Short mmCIF file of N, CA, C and O in Angstrom, two decimals:
data_model
loop_
_atom_site.label_atom_id
_atom_site.label_comp_id
_atom_site.label_asym_id
_atom_site.label_seq_id
_atom_site.Cartn_x
_atom_site.Cartn_y
_atom_site.Cartn_z
N MET A 262 28.38 -1.52 22.14
CA MET A 262 27.16 -0.82 21.85
C MET A 262 27.23 0.57 22.48
O MET A 262 27.85 0.76 23.51
N ALA A 263 26.60 1.53 21.87
CA ALA A 263 26.63 2.91 22.35
C ALA A 263 25.80 3.05 23.62
O ALA A 263 24.80 2.37 23.81
N SER A 264 26.25 3.97 24.46
CA SER A 264 25.50 4.22 25.69
C SER A 264 24.27 5.07 25.37
O SER A 264 24.11 5.59 24.26
N GLY A 265 23.40 5.21 26.32
CA GLY A 265 22.17 5.96 26.13
C GLY A 265 22.42 7.42 25.80
O GLY A 265 21.72 8.02 24.98
N ASP A 266 23.44 8.02 26.43
CA ASP A 266 23.74 9.43 26.17
C ASP A 266 24.19 9.64 24.73
O ASP A 266 23.81 10.63 24.09
N ASP A 267 25.03 8.74 24.23
CA ASP A 267 25.50 8.86 22.85
C ASP A 267 24.34 8.73 21.87
O ASP A 267 24.29 9.46 20.86
N LEU A 268 23.44 7.84 22.15
CA LEU A 268 22.28 7.65 21.28
C LEU A 268 21.39 8.89 21.27
O LEU A 268 20.94 9.34 20.20
N ILE A 269 21.17 9.48 22.42
CA ILE A 269 20.35 10.69 22.51
C ILE A 269 21.02 11.84 21.77
O ILE A 269 20.36 12.60 21.05
N LYS A 270 22.35 11.97 21.89
CA LYS A 270 23.07 13.03 21.17
C LYS A 270 22.96 12.82 19.67
O LYS A 270 22.74 13.78 18.92
N TYR A 271 23.10 11.61 19.21
CA TYR A 271 23.02 11.31 17.78
C TYR A 271 21.64 11.64 17.23
O TYR A 271 21.50 12.29 16.20
N VAL A 272 20.61 11.21 17.93
CA VAL A 272 19.24 11.46 17.48
C VAL A 272 18.96 12.96 17.47
O VAL A 272 18.35 13.49 16.54
N THR A 273 19.43 13.66 18.49
CA THR A 273 19.22 15.10 18.57
C THR A 273 19.89 15.82 17.40
O THR A 273 19.29 16.70 16.78
N VAL A 274 21.10 15.43 17.07
CA VAL A 274 21.82 16.04 15.95
C VAL A 274 21.08 15.78 14.64
O VAL A 274 20.92 16.68 13.81
N GLN A 275 20.60 14.56 14.45
CA GLN A 275 19.88 14.23 13.22
C GLN A 275 18.58 15.04 13.11
O GLN A 275 18.25 15.53 12.02
N VAL A 276 17.85 15.20 14.19
CA VAL A 276 16.60 15.95 14.17
C VAL A 276 16.87 17.42 13.88
O VAL A 276 16.18 18.05 13.08
N VAL A 277 17.90 17.99 14.50
CA VAL A 277 18.23 19.40 14.28
C VAL A 277 18.66 19.62 12.83
O VAL A 277 18.23 20.60 12.20
N GLU A 278 19.48 18.73 12.27
CA GLU A 278 19.88 18.86 10.87
C GLU A 278 18.67 18.78 9.95
O GLU A 278 18.57 19.53 8.98
N TYR A 279 17.73 17.90 10.25
CA TYR A 279 16.52 17.76 9.44
C TYR A 279 15.69 19.04 9.51
O TYR A 279 15.19 19.53 8.50
N MET A 280 15.52 19.59 10.69
CA MET A 280 14.68 20.77 10.85
C MET A 280 15.31 22.02 10.23
O MET A 280 14.60 22.94 9.84
N GLU A 281 16.64 22.07 10.14
CA GLU A 281 17.31 23.24 9.58
C GLU A 281 17.28 23.26 8.06
O GLU A 281 17.51 24.31 7.45
N ARG A 282 16.99 22.13 7.42
CA ARG A 282 16.91 22.10 5.96
C ARG A 282 15.66 22.83 5.49
O ARG A 282 14.61 22.74 6.12
N PRO A 283 15.77 23.52 4.37
CA PRO A 283 14.56 24.14 3.82
C PRO A 283 13.54 23.09 3.39
O PRO A 283 13.90 21.96 3.05
N LYS A 284 12.27 23.48 3.39
CA LYS A 284 11.20 22.53 3.08
C LYS A 284 11.33 21.97 1.67
O LYS A 284 11.10 20.78 1.43
N GLY A 285 11.73 22.80 0.73
CA GLY A 285 11.89 22.34 -0.65
C GLY A 285 12.96 21.28 -0.78
O GLY A 285 12.81 20.31 -1.53
N GLU A 286 14.06 21.45 -0.05
CA GLU A 286 15.14 20.46 -0.09
C GLU A 286 14.70 19.15 0.53
O GLU A 286 15.02 18.06 0.03
N ARG A 287 13.94 19.21 1.60
CA ARG A 287 13.43 17.98 2.24
C ARG A 287 12.52 17.23 1.30
O ARG A 287 12.59 16.01 1.19
N LYS A 288 11.65 17.95 0.58
CA LYS A 288 10.76 17.30 -0.38
C LYS A 288 11.54 16.66 -1.52
O LYS A 288 11.21 15.57 -1.98
N GLN A 289 12.59 17.35 -1.97
CA GLN A 289 13.40 16.82 -3.06
C GLN A 289 14.12 15.54 -2.64
O GLN A 289 14.16 14.56 -3.38
N ILE A 290 14.66 15.52 -1.44
CA ILE A 290 15.35 14.33 -0.92
C ILE A 290 14.37 13.17 -0.79
O ILE A 290 14.67 12.03 -1.15
N LYS A 291 13.17 13.47 -0.30
CA LYS A 291 12.16 12.43 -0.14
C LYS A 291 11.73 11.86 -1.48
O LYS A 291 11.57 10.65 -1.64
N ALA A 292 11.57 12.73 -2.48
CA ALA A 292 11.15 12.28 -3.81
C ALA A 292 12.23 11.43 -4.47
O ALA A 292 11.94 10.42 -5.11
N SER A 293 13.50 11.82 -4.31
CA SER A 293 14.58 11.04 -4.92
C SER A 293 14.73 9.68 -4.24
O SER A 293 15.00 8.68 -4.91
N ALA A 294 14.52 9.62 -2.93
CA ALA A 294 14.58 8.34 -2.23
C ALA A 294 13.44 7.44 -2.66
O ALA A 294 13.61 6.22 -2.80
N LYS A 295 12.28 8.02 -2.91
CA LYS A 295 11.13 7.23 -3.35
C LYS A 295 11.35 6.68 -4.75
O LYS A 295 10.93 5.57 -5.06
N ALA A 296 12.02 7.45 -5.61
CA ALA A 296 12.26 7.01 -6.98
C ALA A 296 13.26 5.86 -7.03
O ALA A 296 13.20 5.02 -7.92
N ILE A 297 14.16 5.80 -6.08
CA ILE A 297 15.21 4.78 -6.06
C ILE A 297 14.67 3.43 -5.56
O ILE A 297 15.16 2.37 -5.95
N ARG A 298 13.62 3.46 -4.73
CA ARG A 298 13.10 2.23 -4.13
C ARG A 298 12.65 1.23 -5.18
O ARG A 298 12.18 1.58 -6.26
N GLU A 299 12.78 -0.04 -4.85
CA GLU A 299 12.32 -1.12 -5.72
C GLU A 299 10.79 -1.18 -5.66
O GLU A 299 10.19 -0.74 -4.69
N PRO A 300 10.16 -1.77 -6.65
CA PRO A 300 8.70 -1.95 -6.59
C PRO A 300 8.32 -2.82 -5.39
O PRO A 300 9.10 -3.65 -4.91
N TRP A 301 7.09 -2.65 -4.92
CA TRP A 301 6.68 -3.35 -3.70
C TRP A 301 6.71 -4.85 -3.86
O TRP A 301 6.96 -5.58 -2.91
N LEU A 302 6.46 -5.35 -5.06
CA LEU A 302 6.43 -6.80 -5.26
C LEU A 302 7.81 -7.41 -4.99
O LEU A 302 7.91 -8.45 -4.32
N THR A 303 8.87 -6.78 -5.47
CA THR A 303 10.21 -7.33 -5.24
C THR A 303 10.67 -7.08 -3.81
O THR A 303 11.40 -7.90 -3.25
N ARG A 304 10.26 -5.98 -3.20
CA ARG A 304 10.65 -5.73 -1.81
C ARG A 304 10.02 -6.75 -0.88
O ARG A 304 10.65 -7.20 0.08
N TRP A 305 8.78 -7.13 -1.13
CA TRP A 305 8.09 -8.03 -0.23
C TRP A 305 8.37 -9.50 -0.50
O TRP A 305 8.48 -10.30 0.43
N PHE A 306 8.47 -9.88 -1.77
CA PHE A 306 8.52 -11.30 -2.10
C PHE A 306 9.75 -11.72 -2.88
O PHE A 306 9.88 -12.88 -3.22
N GLY A 307 10.62 -10.81 -3.26
CA GLY A 307 11.80 -11.16 -4.02
C GLY A 307 11.51 -11.24 -5.51
O GLY A 307 10.50 -10.74 -6.00
N TRP A 308 12.39 -11.89 -6.25
CA TRP A 308 12.27 -11.94 -7.71
C TRP A 308 11.43 -13.11 -8.21
O TRP A 308 11.09 -13.16 -9.38
N GLY A 309 11.04 -14.03 -7.36
CA GLY A 309 10.24 -15.18 -7.78
C GLY A 309 8.91 -14.79 -8.39
O GLY A 309 8.59 -15.17 -9.52
N PRO A 310 8.08 -14.02 -7.69
CA PRO A 310 6.80 -13.63 -8.28
C PRO A 310 6.96 -12.77 -9.53
O PRO A 310 6.14 -12.88 -10.46
N VAL A 311 7.99 -11.96 -9.58
CA VAL A 311 8.21 -11.13 -10.77
C VAL A 311 8.51 -12.02 -11.97
O VAL A 311 7.98 -11.82 -13.07
N SER A 312 9.33 -13.04 -11.76
CA SER A 312 9.66 -13.92 -12.88
C SER A 312 8.43 -14.73 -13.32
O SER A 312 8.22 -14.93 -14.51
N LEU A 313 7.61 -15.16 -12.38
CA LEU A 313 6.38 -15.87 -12.74
C LEU A 313 5.43 -14.95 -13.52
O LEU A 313 4.80 -15.38 -14.49
N MET A 314 5.33 -13.70 -13.10
CA MET A 314 4.46 -12.76 -13.79
C MET A 314 4.97 -12.51 -15.21
O MET A 314 4.17 -12.48 -16.16
N MET A 315 6.28 -12.37 -15.38
CA MET A 315 6.84 -12.17 -16.71
C MET A 315 6.60 -13.40 -17.59
O MET A 315 6.25 -13.29 -18.76
N TRP A 316 6.76 -14.58 -17.02
CA TRP A 316 6.53 -15.82 -17.76
C TRP A 316 5.07 -15.93 -18.18
O TRP A 316 4.76 -16.28 -19.31
N TRP A 317 4.14 -15.60 -17.25
CA TRP A 317 2.73 -15.71 -17.54
C TRP A 317 2.31 -14.72 -18.63
O TRP A 317 1.54 -15.07 -19.51
N ARG A 318 2.84 -13.50 -18.57
CA ARG A 318 2.52 -12.52 -19.61
C ARG A 318 3.05 -12.95 -20.97
O ARG A 318 2.39 -12.78 -21.98
N GLY A 319 4.23 -13.53 -21.00
CA GLY A 319 4.79 -14.01 -22.25
C GLY A 319 4.00 -15.18 -22.79
O GLY A 319 3.79 -15.32 -24.00
N LYS A 320 3.56 -16.04 -21.91
CA LYS A 320 2.78 -17.22 -22.31
C LYS A 320 1.43 -16.79 -22.88
O LYS A 320 1.01 -17.31 -23.92
N SER A 321 0.77 -15.86 -22.27
CA SER A 321 -0.54 -15.42 -22.76
C SER A 321 -0.40 -14.65 -24.08
O SER A 321 -1.30 -14.69 -24.90
N GLY A 322 0.71 -13.98 -24.30
CA GLY A 322 0.92 -13.24 -25.53
C GLY A 322 1.17 -14.17 -26.71
O GLY A 322 0.80 -13.86 -27.85
N ARG A 323 1.76 -15.33 -26.49
CA ARG A 323 2.05 -16.28 -27.57
C ARG A 323 0.79 -17.01 -28.02
O ARG A 323 0.69 -17.46 -29.15
N GLN A 324 -0.18 -17.17 -27.16
CA GLN A 324 -1.39 -17.92 -27.50
C GLN A 324 -2.30 -17.14 -28.41
O GLN A 324 -3.11 -17.71 -29.11
N ARG A 325 -2.19 -15.87 -28.43
CA ARG A 325 -3.09 -15.03 -29.24
C ARG A 325 -2.75 -15.05 -30.67
O ARG A 325 -1.95 -15.29 -31.33
#
């Protein structure tokens, strides 16, 4: 495991790199990361609830 000094150096470098980026680039990176994320339902509960929801929607559509 890294010592405390190495951890402080790493965090300091990351903060300095973040602060040196232009604001527009930071917003763009944040927006692209947000677009890549999975929906909250799959992040929190996995694919089980999603499959149940798809099944329920299909079932209700056939009855009409």
